[in-house]
Amino acid sequence: MALPFLPGNSPNERLGKEKFHKSQHFDYSSGVPMLVGSEKPGIGGEHLVGQEIKSKYSVYPIGSGTGLPPWVTFDKQVLCFDAYFQETVPEAQSETYRIRKCKIYFFLEDDTIQVVEPEYKNSGIPQGTLIRRHRIPLPPPNEGQFYNLFHFNINQQMKLYSRTFTVTDCDAFTRNFLTKRGVHVNNPTTVPEDPYSSLREQLKKSMQPLRPYERHDTLKQFLDHDRKVLRFYCFWDDSQSIYVDLRELILHYFLVDDTIEIREVIPPNSGRDKVNKFLRRCRLPKHVPAKVKQPGEITDRTVLNVLTSSTMGNRYILDSLKTGAVHEEFYKDCDLIIGGEVNVWGRRVILADCDDFTKHYYHSKYGIEDFTPLQYKAPPAPKPLRPVPPYNGFGSEEDSLSFCQRLLPKPPRKDFQKFMEKDRYGLDSKVLNFQAKMITADPVDRERVFIISFYLSDDTISVFERPQKNSGVLGGKFLERGRVKKPGQELFKSQLSQYFTAQDLYVGGTLCLNSINFQLLDADEYTFKYMEQHAEEFPRANMGIIISKLRSLSEEKQSEIRKFLTLSDPSNTGFIPFESIRSLLLGLDCDLSEHEVLVLGRCFSERKQTQVDVGLMLAVAQDFLKKKAFEEFPKMARAFMDQDRHKTQRLSTKEIRTICKAFHLPVPNSLLEGLLSKFADGDEIDYHAFLAGINWLEHPAPPVMPEDTLKLLIASPASKPKLIAQSLLNYSAVLKKLQV
């Protein structure tokens, strides 16, 4: 029952509204200005009575599935359907209707549809895109909605703009996609036969063209064998000529079109004129005709004159039966084999050899494995030896040799690649330094200490003598840098002299430099490391060769070594002093040099680290911080606390090292690593204790002397000490290596 129209009974419809604008009733549709008011809402954007606004979104609601928009999720994903529609053909004698096949594409990213009809030759109908890509509305009375994914299925009809399409089939992707979306895809159906297309097909088959031709498809051969050429080395026995000599030839067979080209190899000073080609590229017939055909006599087609009249003219037709065709055999790749003959227009050419590509081709295609070449000419005579005159003493041997090799001599070339690889690079000097003494009976010379340096970049040697107080001998440069010849060589000879190489220098060896013998006693740490890192170049630093030498010892010597090890280690700890095993190996004559024994000790020794007082390390660290005026301890504490997310008051060694480097802590790296190892409890460090130890402002340490700082840096755990006689050798590991 409606309320009476009295004051207070009529509600105000404008209460609570905030929008009172009018909708735009004019717009452009396909570039034409027109009234579109029926599709626009009322005042304030409210729908009018009975008005349905078209949806602006896809069938998939916003927020379902992945968080990506549909134009990203379904990008380049299209459903393809096969369909047809029947078109009426009025006022035609041969047909009343026509079946036109087409493709329907549904784009998943925006629910747009495109209909394309494949183009057929001589159809007489404009074909191609029938419906451009856009959203297609449903037929009335649902014209306010659009086609979506679930409107498509096989063996059903769809009405697109008053034209009925019947869907017959779809591709595999479309079927799989619809099945995953819960759509039951029907079985494919057949397309009805088009009577007019069948009629045209029958007429086409019954028609015989007046100019029949044979089509030779050579595209596949071109694509398969383009730029592929077989090469044969052959000769022509021209025994009937005056000179009776062999003519060397090279035969090229082009697989792309079965043509042959022959070039002649003319040796120098042969007296023959050089021609470009012995045979131009062409198809080579197997049998030479008795009479060479003139140009125009051999054609691809034969023409028959069926009518000759002065009034009606001439009538010609092609001979489809090929009554006048000339069949001629040409050489193929199967006819070319090593040892076979090729008739080159009456010349007998014999195939003697081929290249590697030709061998691989015949092996893969015909299974031929025997490619033994023919020996058709005598082997080349050996070149007479050119004796080199002996060295005369002027200049270097290499420079004198260059005067004998060419009329205009060139300076000897140096090994530039070796120079670039072995030259100094940064702190890597590429110089091997050995400590040596003279081997002489003079007591004064026996006490002199020399440093022998070998430069790997150019195999040069320099000798420097260390100056000693009150020795009576001036130190300094003893031998200028240069290559040194090995002793015992003839001075004036034809062959080049041999020089000392890096492999000739090792600890314990003897080096004769300009008739002075030196005993190599020791080497620096860089020399040992370089030789061990490049063990393939230095056999005396190769651990594999050293172990193999120990394995090759006689059973008597091996038992003596085991007995000595048992007596030297009564507690069975597995370690003995290195000096003991060194004296044993050098005394048993095991074919091991002192350098090899040192390498063995460096590999299996356990070096004792000197224990350093933590208080002294903190005092030295504070001394470095005080000199650099480092006062960033509160900021470091905040950085440690920010990194400590679990508030355990402890951080890992790696994290503390990273923060110290971020603050540029002015402490040597070796000293910092030593402090971290002292404060470490497992893999974690109490950062409060670490900061309190290095804080020279709140917890100052007693002053330190310069010699204490130097002693600490030298004995820092980060620096690896050199192998000394007091080192312990893990002989148990050596015995395990020998037993493997």
XYZ file of C-alpha atoms in Angstrom:
740
model
C 0.000 0.000 0.000
C 1.547 3.298 -1.087
C 1.821 6.127 1.380
C -0.208 9.241 0.714
C 1.600 12.092 -0.893
C 1.859 14.167 2.268
C 4.725 16.163 3.758
C 7.129 13.808 5.478
C 6.032 10.735 3.551
C 8.119 11.463 0.431
C 11.845 10.550 0.942
C 14.495 12.795 -0.591
C 16.363 10.796 -3.258
C 19.316 13.202 -3.185
C 20.225 12.428 0.417
C 23.730 10.849 0.595
C 24.562 11.553 -3.064
C 27.764 13.294 -4.002
C 27.807 13.016 -7.826
C 25.261 14.915 -9.928
C 27.075 15.101 -13.304
C 25.454 14.248 -16.599
C 26.932 11.583 -18.849
C 28.358 12.408 -22.271
C 25.764 11.435 -24.871
C 27.865 12.127 -27.963
C 30.929 10.130 -28.982
C 32.885 8.944 -32.013
C 32.205 5.466 -33.376
C 34.599 4.330 -36.158
C 35.561 7.970 -36.700
C 31.937 9.120 -37.154
C 30.338 11.493 -34.573
C 27.029 10.037 -33.438
C 24.601 9.888 -30.548
C 25.400 7.082 -28.108
C 23.145 8.198 -25.282
C 21.429 4.819 -24.944
C 24.685 3.260 -23.809
C 25.471 5.955 -21.217
C 24.241 5.935 -17.584
C 22.058 8.623 -16.042
C 22.800 11.493 -13.647
C 25.659 10.713 -11.275
C 26.594 7.585 -13.181
C 23.473 5.635 -12.063
C 21.937 3.149 -14.458
C 18.642 4.038 -16.015
C 15.584 1.807 -15.739
C 16.105 -1.308 -17.856
C 19.612 -0.305 -18.915
C 22.404 -2.925 -19.045
C 25.967 -1.666 -19.295
C 28.339 -3.745 -21.441
C 31.106 -5.456 -19.541
C 34.574 -4.003 -19.990
C 36.473 -6.996 -18.682
C 37.214 -10.555 -19.742
C 35.256 -13.588 -18.593
C 37.912 -14.129 -15.924
C 37.200 -11.933 -12.872
C 39.907 -9.639 -11.544
C 41.948 -11.305 -8.804
C 41.393 -14.949 -9.813
C 44.409 -17.076 -10.656
C 47.807 -15.456 -10.670
C 48.355 -11.846 -9.739
C 49.433 -10.969 -13.277
C 46.987 -9.257 -15.652
C 45.483 -11.386 -18.448
C 47.413 -9.552 -21.164
C 50.598 -10.805 -19.497
C 49.422 -14.275 -18.478
C 47.888 -15.154 -21.878
C 50.263 -13.185 -24.074
C 50.680 -14.764 -27.537
C 48.257 -17.601 -26.638
C 45.576 -18.048 -29.301
C 42.872 -20.680 -29.759
C 42.500 -21.818 -33.380
C 39.286 -23.369 -34.750
C 38.494 -24.728 -38.211
C 35.093 -23.627 -39.456
C 33.039 -23.076 -42.602
C 29.955 -21.167 -43.663
C 27.540 -21.712 -46.530
C 27.044 -18.853 -48.946
C 24.139 -18.726 -51.371
C 25.030 -18.086 -55.036
C 22.015 -16.732 -56.894
C 21.645 -16.617 -60.668
C 24.452 -19.088 -61.363
C 24.153 -22.071 -63.683
C 26.907 -24.278 -62.276
C 26.273 -23.753 -58.544
C 23.556 -22.723 -56.115
C 25.649 -22.475 -52.949
C 29.283 -22.445 -51.990
C 31.109 -23.858 -48.953
C 33.825 -21.459 -47.751
C 36.382 -22.701 -45.251
C 37.940 -20.328 -42.725
C 39.941 -20.100 -39.504
C 38.579 -18.562 -36.287
C 41.220 -17.211 -33.885
C 40.290 -16.424 -30.278
C 42.904 -14.315 -28.443
C 42.938 -15.181 -24.747
C 44.554 -11.949 -23.600
C 41.557 -9.729 -24.378
C 38.767 -12.069 -25.696
C 39.068 -10.713 -29.222
C 38.120 -12.765 -32.296
C 39.516 -12.756 -35.821
C 38.140 -14.715 -38.786
C 40.466 -15.432 -41.709
C 39.667 -17.258 -44.944
C 42.665 -18.890 -46.695
C 43.275 -17.596 -50.186
C 42.734 -20.015 -53.081
C 44.194 -19.492 -56.515
C 41.803 -18.215 -59.197
C 38.827 -18.275 -56.834
C 37.476 -14.913 -58.002
C 36.374 -14.057 -54.461
C 38.010 -11.460 -52.181
C 39.562 -13.602 -49.466
C 41.765 -13.060 -46.436
C 40.547 -11.403 -43.229
C 36.752 -11.621 -43.124
C 36.348 -10.153 -39.613
C 39.124 -8.054 -38.172
C 40.294 -8.659 -34.627
C 37.958 -7.175 -32.014
C 35.397 -8.242 -29.419
C 32.299 -9.574 -31.173
C 28.910 -9.129 -29.441
C 26.478 -11.969 -29.068
C 23.453 -12.110 -31.365
C 20.167 -10.558 -30.142
C 18.699 -10.494 -27.571
C 22.130 -10.643 -25.809
C 23.822 -7.953 -27.866
C 25.044 -6.279 -24.668
C 27.394 -9.237 -24.016
C 30.401 -10.544 -25.916
C 31.684 -13.919 -26.993
C 34.016 -15.510 -24.478
C 35.952 -18.730 -24.095
C 32.985 -20.891 -23.126
C 30.963 -20.066 -26.252
C 33.350 -22.118 -28.418
C 33.124 -25.847 -29.025
C 33.443 -28.281 -31.906
C 30.431 -29.379 -33.986
C 28.330 -26.348 -33.109
C 27.183 -23.218 -34.905
C 28.145 -19.629 -34.066
C 26.475 -16.509 -35.422
C 28.957 -13.722 -36.079
C 27.325 -10.614 -37.490
C 24.367 -12.451 -39.115
C 26.655 -15.050 -40.686
C 26.445 -18.596 -39.325
C 29.742 -20.432 -38.894
C 29.980 -24.157 -38.154
C 33.058 -25.152 -36.100
C 34.489 -28.454 -37.341
C 37.828 -28.964 -35.581
C 40.599 -27.309 -33.531
C 44.317 -27.758 -32.950
C 45.946 -29.706 -30.093
C 46.697 -26.620 -27.971
C 43.075 -25.454 -28.160
C 41.717 -28.886 -27.230
C 44.098 -29.173 -24.284
C 43.322 -25.634 -23.064
C 39.543 -26.115 -23.200
C 39.802 -29.475 -21.443
C 41.788 -27.931 -18.581
C 39.077 -25.252 -18.239
C 36.392 -27.911 -17.798
C 34.895 -27.754 -21.300
C 33.885 -31.092 -22.842
C 35.263 -30.824 -26.360
C 33.140 -32.629 -28.958
C 34.511 -34.895 -31.656
C 35.547 -33.242 -34.922
C 33.156 -33.287 -37.843
C 33.693 -33.255 -41.597
C 33.259 -30.319 -43.929
C 30.564 -30.859 -46.572
C 31.752 -31.057 -50.135
C 31.639 -27.941 -52.244
C 30.062 -28.909 -55.608
C 31.661 -26.094 -57.548
C 35.152 -26.855 -56.224
C 34.713 -30.538 -57.143
C 33.612 -29.545 -60.640
C 36.657 -27.322 -61.137
C 38.958 -30.052 -59.879
C 37.554 -32.527 -62.422
C 37.938 -30.022 -65.223
C 41.512 -29.338 -64.220
C 42.383 -33.024 -64.296
C 40.764 -33.544 -67.715
C 42.497 -30.584 -69.298
C 45.698 -31.221 -71.288
C 47.741 -28.075 -71.863
C 48.837 -27.298 -75.408
C 52.418 -26.686 -74.193
C 53.322 -29.502 -71.818
C 56.645 -29.177 -70.058
C 58.696 -31.199 -67.630
C 59.527 -29.568 -64.385
C 62.909 -30.420 -62.906
C 62.937 -29.483 -59.243
C 66.542 -28.739 -58.277
C 65.789 -26.635 -55.199
C 66.302 -29.496 -52.739
C 69.640 -30.410 -54.272
C 70.673 -26.762 -54.102
C 69.715 -26.411 -50.435
C 71.401 -29.683 -49.430
C 74.684 -29.349 -51.321
C 75.290 -25.644 -51.830
C 79.014 -24.753 -51.470
C 79.948 -28.440 -51.254
C 82.623 -29.499 -53.720
C 84.457 -32.817 -54.138
C 88.152 -32.455 -54.911
C 90.220 -35.123 -56.678
C 93.922 -35.027 -57.471
C 94.416 -36.618 -60.881
C 96.806 -36.726 -63.821
C 96.657 -36.986 -67.607
C 99.127 -39.362 -69.213
C 100.036 -37.388 -72.308
C 102.283 -40.127 -73.673
C 101.452 -39.377 -77.322
C 102.928 -35.917 -77.197
C 106.503 -35.033 -78.012
C 107.599 -34.543 -74.422
C 105.791 -37.648 -72.970
C 105.151 -36.209 -69.518
C 102.425 -36.337 -66.897
C 100.075 -33.407 -66.536
C 98.913 -32.895 -62.949
C 95.267 -31.846 -62.645
C 92.741 -31.025 -59.922
C 89.142 -32.084 -60.597
C 86.294 -30.256 -58.800
C 82.885 -31.912 -58.721
C 80.084 -29.521 -57.664
C 77.364 -31.420 -55.846
C 74.872 -28.597 -56.254
C 74.346 -29.204 -59.996
C 76.571 -32.228 -60.906
C 79.030 -30.141 -62.900
C 82.789 -30.715 -63.240
C 85.665 -28.282 -63.436
C 89.331 -29.217 -64.018
C 92.340 -27.027 -63.318
C 95.935 -27.802 -64.248
C 98.811 -27.629 -61.780
C 101.761 -26.165 -63.653
C 105.058 -26.551 -61.785
C 107.517 -23.672 -61.896
C 110.027 -23.562 -64.761
C 108.043 -26.148 -66.756
C 108.003 -24.118 -69.963
C 104.214 -24.282 -70.285
C 101.853 -21.361 -70.527
C 99.605 -20.992 -67.543
C 95.910 -21.195 -68.409
C 93.026 -20.495 -66.103
C 91.134 -23.750 -66.595
C 91.809 -27.064 -68.247
C 88.027 -27.667 -68.488
C 85.401 -25.049 -67.775
C 82.588 -25.890 -65.391
C 79.992 -27.991 -67.196
C 78.302 -31.380 -67.198
C 80.823 -33.868 -68.571
C 79.421 -36.599 -70.868
C 80.663 -40.140 -70.415
C 80.870 -40.973 -74.108
C 82.270 -38.515 -76.595
C 79.952 -38.231 -79.623
C 81.377 -38.932 -83.061
C 80.325 -35.514 -84.192
C 80.014 -32.599 -81.894
C 76.543 -31.132 -81.959
C 76.230 -27.596 -83.104
C 74.556 -24.992 -80.892
C 70.787 -25.370 -81.135
C 70.758 -29.013 -82.208
C 70.243 -30.287 -78.651
C 67.234 -28.691 -76.949
C 65.153 -29.525 -73.908
C 61.963 -29.749 -75.985
C 61.033 -31.150 -79.397
C 58.667 -29.113 -81.573
C 56.386 -30.831 -84.128
C 55.008 -28.974 -87.181
C 51.429 -30.240 -87.485
C 50.181 -27.746 -90.083
C 51.852 -25.709 -92.804
C 49.694 -23.496 -94.967
C 50.247 -20.255 -96.800
C 46.796 -19.009 -95.875
C 46.350 -20.395 -92.342
C 49.965 -20.184 -91.257
C 52.025 -22.718 -89.342
C 50.868 -24.742 -86.338
C 53.371 -26.224 -83.889
C 52.985 -28.475 -80.870
C 55.439 -29.871 -78.380
C 56.312 -33.533 -78.660
C 54.930 -35.012 -75.432
C 56.120 -38.512 -76.446
C 59.739 -37.278 -76.821
C 60.308 -39.043 -80.113
C 63.296 -36.879 -81.020
C 64.836 -36.677 -77.541
C 68.571 -37.273 -77.265
C 69.566 -39.284 -74.184
C 73.080 -38.556 -73.023
C 74.841 -39.909 -69.931
C 76.875 -37.580 -67.768
C 79.340 -38.284 -64.990
C 77.869 -38.489 -61.478
C 79.530 -38.640 -58.083
C 79.121 -42.427 -58.032
C 81.364 -42.696 -61.133
C 84.344 -40.993 -59.495
C 86.572 -43.331 -57.474
C 90.269 -43.373 -56.700
C 92.020 -45.371 -59.418
C 89.190 -44.842 -61.904
C 89.319 -43.111 -65.252
C 87.417 -40.093 -66.533
C 87.016 -39.479 -70.254
C 87.455 -35.736 -70.667
C 86.554 -35.266 -74.308
C 88.928 -38.008 -75.441
C 91.609 -37.411 -72.812
C 92.209 -40.210 -70.340
C 92.363 -38.679 -66.861
C 93.136 -40.989 -63.909
C 92.016 -40.125 -60.375
C 94.875 -40.606 -57.914
C 93.811 -39.061 -54.579
C 91.208 -36.814 -52.888
C 90.899 -34.486 -49.934
C 89.465 -35.234 -46.492
C 85.991 -33.829 -47.217
C 85.664 -36.076 -50.261
C 86.728 -39.103 -48.221
C 84.157 -38.335 -45.560
C 81.443 -37.855 -48.202
C 82.065 -41.213 -49.908
C 82.403 -42.992 -46.573
C 79.082 -41.659 -45.258
C 77.101 -42.081 -48.514
C 78.601 -45.178 -50.174
C 80.425 -46.840 -47.264
C 83.817 -46.759 -49.000
C 86.752 -47.122 -46.611
C 89.697 -47.781 -48.924
C 91.206 -44.493 -50.081
C 94.708 -45.668 -50.939
C 96.272 -43.076 -53.273
C 98.012 -43.977 -56.508
C 101.733 -43.300 -56.833
C 101.944 -41.792 -60.284
C 105.190 -39.870 -59.895
C 108.523 -40.437 -58.278
C 109.020 -39.037 -54.806
C 110.640 -35.634 -54.759
C 114.388 -35.689 -54.612
C 115.776 -34.741 -51.251
C 116.995 -31.230 -51.025
C 120.746 -30.974 -50.908
C 122.087 -30.138 -47.534
C 123.335 -26.647 -47.161
C 126.313 -26.870 -44.850
C 126.482 -24.024 -42.389
C 129.949 -22.568 -41.936
C 131.316 -22.705 -38.398
C 130.963 -19.809 -36.031
C 133.783 -17.302 -36.499
C 133.547 -15.550 -33.145
C 132.105 -12.241 -34.380
C 128.782 -11.300 -32.796
C 126.356 -13.851 -31.435
C 125.870 -17.271 -32.997
C 122.269 -16.528 -33.983
C 123.243 -13.246 -35.625
C 126.048 -14.892 -37.590
C 123.695 -17.675 -38.714
C 121.209 -15.166 -40.183
C 123.938 -13.970 -42.595
C 124.115 -17.525 -43.997
C 120.352 -18.005 -44.433
C 119.437 -15.044 -46.639
C 121.065 -12.457 -48.797
C 119.592 -9.566 -46.812
C 120.034 -10.692 -43.215
C 117.483 -9.974 -40.543
C 118.109 -9.769 -36.812
C 117.278 -12.988 -34.926
C 113.718 -13.083 -33.644
C 113.059 -13.437 -29.949
C 110.345 -15.585 -28.423
C 107.806 -12.811 -27.895
C 105.066 -15.159 -26.642
C 107.339 -16.568 -23.940
C 108.376 -13.044 -22.992
C 104.730 -11.994 -22.519
C 103.874 -15.086 -20.466
C 106.981 -15.120 -18.241
C 107.605 -11.397 -17.806
C 107.043 -9.627 -14.502
C 103.400 -8.922 -13.704
C 102.736 -6.925 -10.549
C 104.325 -8.654 -7.567
C 104.853 -11.830 -9.590
C 108.499 -11.364 -10.582
C 108.959 -14.618 -12.595
C 112.573 -14.734 -11.329
C 114.070 -17.815 -9.611
C 116.606 -16.928 -6.898
C 119.105 -19.449 -5.493
C 121.752 -19.113 -2.810
C 125.094 -20.585 -3.874
C 128.754 -20.875 -2.932
C 131.876 -21.511 -4.939
C 133.348 -24.996 -5.229
C 137.036 -24.221 -4.762
C 140.013 -25.038 -2.546
C 140.592 -21.383 -1.684
C 139.325 -20.871 1.914
C 138.459 -17.231 1.199
C 136.326 -18.014 -1.862
C 134.536 -20.845 -0.099
C 133.010 -18.384 2.376
C 131.634 -16.069 -0.280
C 127.830 -16.122 -0.655
C 126.227 -15.557 -4.065
C 122.630 -15.007 -5.243
C 122.012 -16.598 -8.650
C 118.897 -15.197 -10.377
C 117.322 -16.918 -13.382
C 114.900 -14.777 -15.465
C 112.199 -16.954 -16.997
C 111.213 -14.388 -19.658
C 114.435 -14.771 -21.693
C 116.460 -17.555 -19.941
C 119.127 -15.141 -18.716
C 121.223 -15.498 -15.556
C 122.732 -12.881 -13.277
C 124.961 -13.430 -10.216
C 125.143 -11.048 -7.266
C 127.558 -11.395 -4.377
C 126.470 -10.412 -0.910
C 128.916 -7.999 0.704
C 130.400 -9.317 3.981
C 132.179 -7.238 6.585
C 135.897 -7.788 7.078
C 136.015 -10.457 4.358
C 138.490 -8.636 2.154
C 136.225 -9.166 -0.923
C 134.113 -6.468 -2.519
C 130.526 -7.551 -3.022
C 128.100 -6.489 -5.716
C 127.499 -7.587 -9.289
C 129.494 -10.710 -10.059
C 128.032 -11.668 -13.466
C 126.151 -9.406 -15.891
C 122.658 -10.575 -16.867
C 122.770 -12.698 -20.004
C 122.484 -16.197 -21.353
C 125.222 -18.576 -20.239
C 126.462 -21.483 -22.356
C 126.744 -24.934 -20.895
C 130.325 -26.100 -20.362
C 132.078 -28.689 -22.523
C 130.970 -27.336 -25.920
C 133.175 -26.588 -28.898
C 133.618 -22.878 -29.462
C 133.774 -22.704 -33.278
C 131.144 -25.100 -34.631
C 128.257 -25.068 -37.082
C 125.491 -25.969 -34.603
C 124.065 -23.486 -32.127
C 125.344 -23.754 -28.590
C 123.195 -24.973 -25.716
C 122.393 -22.584 -22.880
C 121.316 -23.143 -19.302
C 117.556 -23.436 -18.794
C 115.358 -23.204 -15.724
C 115.327 -26.997 -15.359
C 119.115 -27.023 -14.811
C 118.830 -25.035 -11.563
C 117.790 -26.861 -8.396
C 118.912 -27.046 -4.783
C 121.867 -29.374 -4.449
C 122.905 -29.052 -8.082
C 126.149 -27.738 -9.508
C 126.232 -24.850 -11.939
C 129.295 -24.008 -14.020
C 129.238 -20.349 -15.018
C 132.184 -19.275 -17.150
C 134.480 -22.027 -15.790
C 133.494 -21.300 -12.165
C 131.549 -24.019 -10.354
C 128.790 -23.010 -7.958
C 126.941 -25.240 -5.512
C 123.240 -24.301 -5.150
C 122.490 -24.473 -1.425
C 119.023 -22.985 -1.006
C 116.217 -21.077 -2.745
C 113.692 -18.488 -1.625
C 110.047 -19.218 -0.902
C 108.843 -17.794 -4.236
C 111.159 -20.128 -6.165
C 109.898 -23.208 -4.323
C 106.273 -22.193 -4.801
C 106.677 -21.389 -8.497
C 108.399 -24.683 -9.232
C 105.736 -26.603 -7.296
C 102.888 -24.788 -9.051
C 104.449 -25.541 -12.472
C 105.485 -29.102 -11.678
C 104.941 -30.152 -15.311
C 107.887 -27.905 -16.289
C 110.149 -28.800 -13.341
C 110.492 -32.575 -12.821
C 112.463 -32.130 -9.574
C 109.450 -30.330 -8.026
C 106.894 -32.860 -9.289
C 105.540 -34.850 -6.345
C 104.320 -37.652 -8.602
C 107.830 -38.264 -9.967
C 109.314 -38.160 -6.451
C 106.833 -40.750 -5.160
C 107.467 -42.989 -8.183
C 111.219 -42.860 -7.465
C 110.596 -43.960 -3.868
C 108.375 -46.806 -5.073
C 111.056 -48.010 -7.465
C 113.566 -48.566 -4.626
C 114.721 -52.085 -3.930
C 113.069 -54.125 -1.225
C 116.226 -53.961 0.866
C 116.248 -50.164 0.933
C 112.504 -49.989 1.636
C 112.863 -52.327 4.614
C 115.768 -50.222 5.887
C 113.614 -47.076 5.648
C 110.762 -48.745 7.587
C 113.158 -49.940 10.278
C 114.624 -46.450 10.633
C 111.156 -44.889 10.925
C 110.141 -47.403 13.598
C 113.250 -46.694 15.671
C 112.937 -42.919 15.246
C 109.309 -42.887 16.447
C 109.080 -45.183 19.510
C 105.799 -43.554 20.633
C 104.190 -44.280 17.244
C 102.997 -40.682 16.749
C 103.442 -40.715 12.985
C 105.868 -37.758 13.017
C 109.660 -37.602 13.030
C 112.056 -34.646 12.595
C 112.573 -33.663 8.987
C 116.359 -33.549 9.370
C 116.400 -37.256 10.250
C 114.517 -38.392 7.165
C 116.553 -35.982 5.029
C 119.858 -37.524 6.186
C 118.442 -41.011 5.569
C 117.253 -40.367 2.008
C 120.444 -38.582 0.982
C 122.622 -41.287 2.577
C 120.840 -44.252 0.949
C 121.588 -43.031 -2.571
C 117.898 -43.109 -3.571
C 118.509 -41.102 -6.769
C 116.857 -38.123 -5.069
C 118.418 -34.682 -5.165
C 118.344 -32.360 -2.203
C 115.707 -30.252 -3.956
C 113.389 -33.259 -4.259
C 113.867 -34.090 -0.568
C 112.977 -30.507 0.354
C 109.845 -30.647 -1.808
C 108.877 -33.904 -0.073
C 109.373 -32.259 3.321
C 107.381 -29.167 2.315
C 104.480 -31.335 1.208
C 104.271 -33.633 4.264
C 105.733 -31.503 7.058
C 103.866 -30.043 10.004
C 105.395 -26.712 10.849
C 105.219 -25.469 14.403
C 103.729 -22.041 14.911
C 105.257 -19.851 17.549
C 102.743 -18.856 20.171
C 102.240 -15.090 20.423
C 100.940 -13.341 23.550
C 97.432 -11.923 23.100
C 98.307 -8.909 25.214
C 101.235 -8.084 22.948
C 99.019 -8.420 19.859
C 96.419 -6.037 21.351
C 99.129 -3.568 22.358
C 100.550 -3.560 18.816
C 97.056 -3.173 17.328
C 96.305 -0.224 19.633
C 99.638 1.310 18.656
C 98.644 1.200 14.980
C 95.201 2.654 15.754
C 96.661 5.416 17.916
C 99.115 6.464 15.208
C 96.308 6.664 12.644
C 93.979 8.478 15.141
C 91.210 5.922 14.625
C 88.257 6.705 16.953
C 85.275 5.068 15.202
C 84.655 2.534 18.006
C 81.059 3.668 18.858
C 80.052 3.396 15.184
C 81.626 -0.052 14.955
C 79.683 -1.115 18.066
C 76.408 0.033 16.455
C 77.304 -1.806 13.238
C 77.983 -5.004 15.215
C 74.666 -4.662 17.082
C 72.746 -4.053 13.841
C 74.291 -7.177 12.331
C 73.422 -9.181 15.480
C 69.744 -9.750 14.675
C 69.225 -12.476 17.300
C 70.881 -10.379 20.057
C 73.314 -13.113 21.082
C 76.234 -10.700 21.537
C 78.217 -12.874 19.106
C 78.955 -12.726 15.379
C 80.761 -14.965 12.936
C 84.393 -14.354 12.042
C 83.448 -13.516 8.462
C 80.930 -10.853 9.523
C 83.383 -9.185 11.925
C 86.117 -9.206 9.264
C 83.711 -7.585 6.779
C 82.746 -4.813 9.199
C 86.405 -4.132 10.067
C 87.252 -3.772 6.385
C 84.197 -1.550 5.850
C 85.509 0.854 8.524
C 89.041 0.666 7.028
C 90.571 -0.487 10.301
C 94.255 0.616 10.039
C 95.697 -2.703 11.226
C 97.853 -5.028 9.082
C 95.905 -7.906 7.613
C 98.151 -10.515 9.234
C 97.694 -8.944 12.685
C 93.920 -8.681 12.208
C 93.670 -12.349 11.236
C 95.734 -13.270 14.294
C 93.437 -11.308 16.617
C 90.317 -12.860 15.074
C 91.779 -16.343 15.533
C 92.575 -15.589 19.207
C 89.094 -14.219 20.011
C 87.267 -16.912 18.012
C 85.282 -19.520 19.921
C 84.577 -22.015 17.202
C 83.262 -19.866 14.361
C 81.851 -17.034 16.496
C 83.434 -14.074 18.305
C 82.241 -11.960 21.232
C 82.377 -8.592 19.479
C 82.148 -6.636 22.782
C 85.363 -8.252 24.009
C 87.026 -7.686 20.619
C 86.124 -3.980 20.635
C 87.209 -3.564 24.264
C 90.583 -5.113 23.443
C 91.390 -2.763 20.531
C 89.794 0.395 22.059
C 92.830 2.472 22.940
C 90.658 5.330 24.233
C 88.880 3.464 27.051
C 91.230 0.508 27.656
C 94.754 1.695 26.788
C 97.477 -0.967 26.656
C 101.097 -0.434 27.766
C 103.424 0.975 25.106
C 105.397 -1.420 22.895
C 108.862 -1.221 21.411
C 109.502 -1.173 17.632
C 111.388 -4.468 17.791
C 108.357 -6.107 19.435
C 106.134 -4.893 16.589
C 108.538 -6.230 13.960
C 108.862 -9.546 15.778
C 105.092 -9.895 16.014
C 104.498 -9.153 12.312
C 107.165 -11.660 11.283
C 105.791 -14.395 13.560
C 102.162 -13.659 12.658
C 100.027 -16.769 12.102
C 98.967 -15.421 8.707
C 102.548 -15.657 7.404
C 103.670 -19.199 6.644
C 107.157 -19.908 7.984
C 109.777 -21.485 5.798
C 110.641 -25.157 6.142
C 113.260 -25.516 8.880
C 115.206 -28.440 10.217
C 113.055 -28.624 13.369
C 109.886 -29.277 11.361
C 108.115 -32.578 11.854
C 107.511 -34.851 8.869
C 104.294 -36.855 8.664
C 105.953 -40.084 7.540
C 102.699 -42.055 7.952
C 101.168 -40.036 5.079
C 104.287 -40.733 2.989
C 103.965 -44.486 3.619
C 100.301 -44.390 2.586
C 101.280 -42.721 -0.684
C 103.883 -45.389 -1.340
C 101.400 -48.214 -0.719
C 98.734 -46.869 -3.098
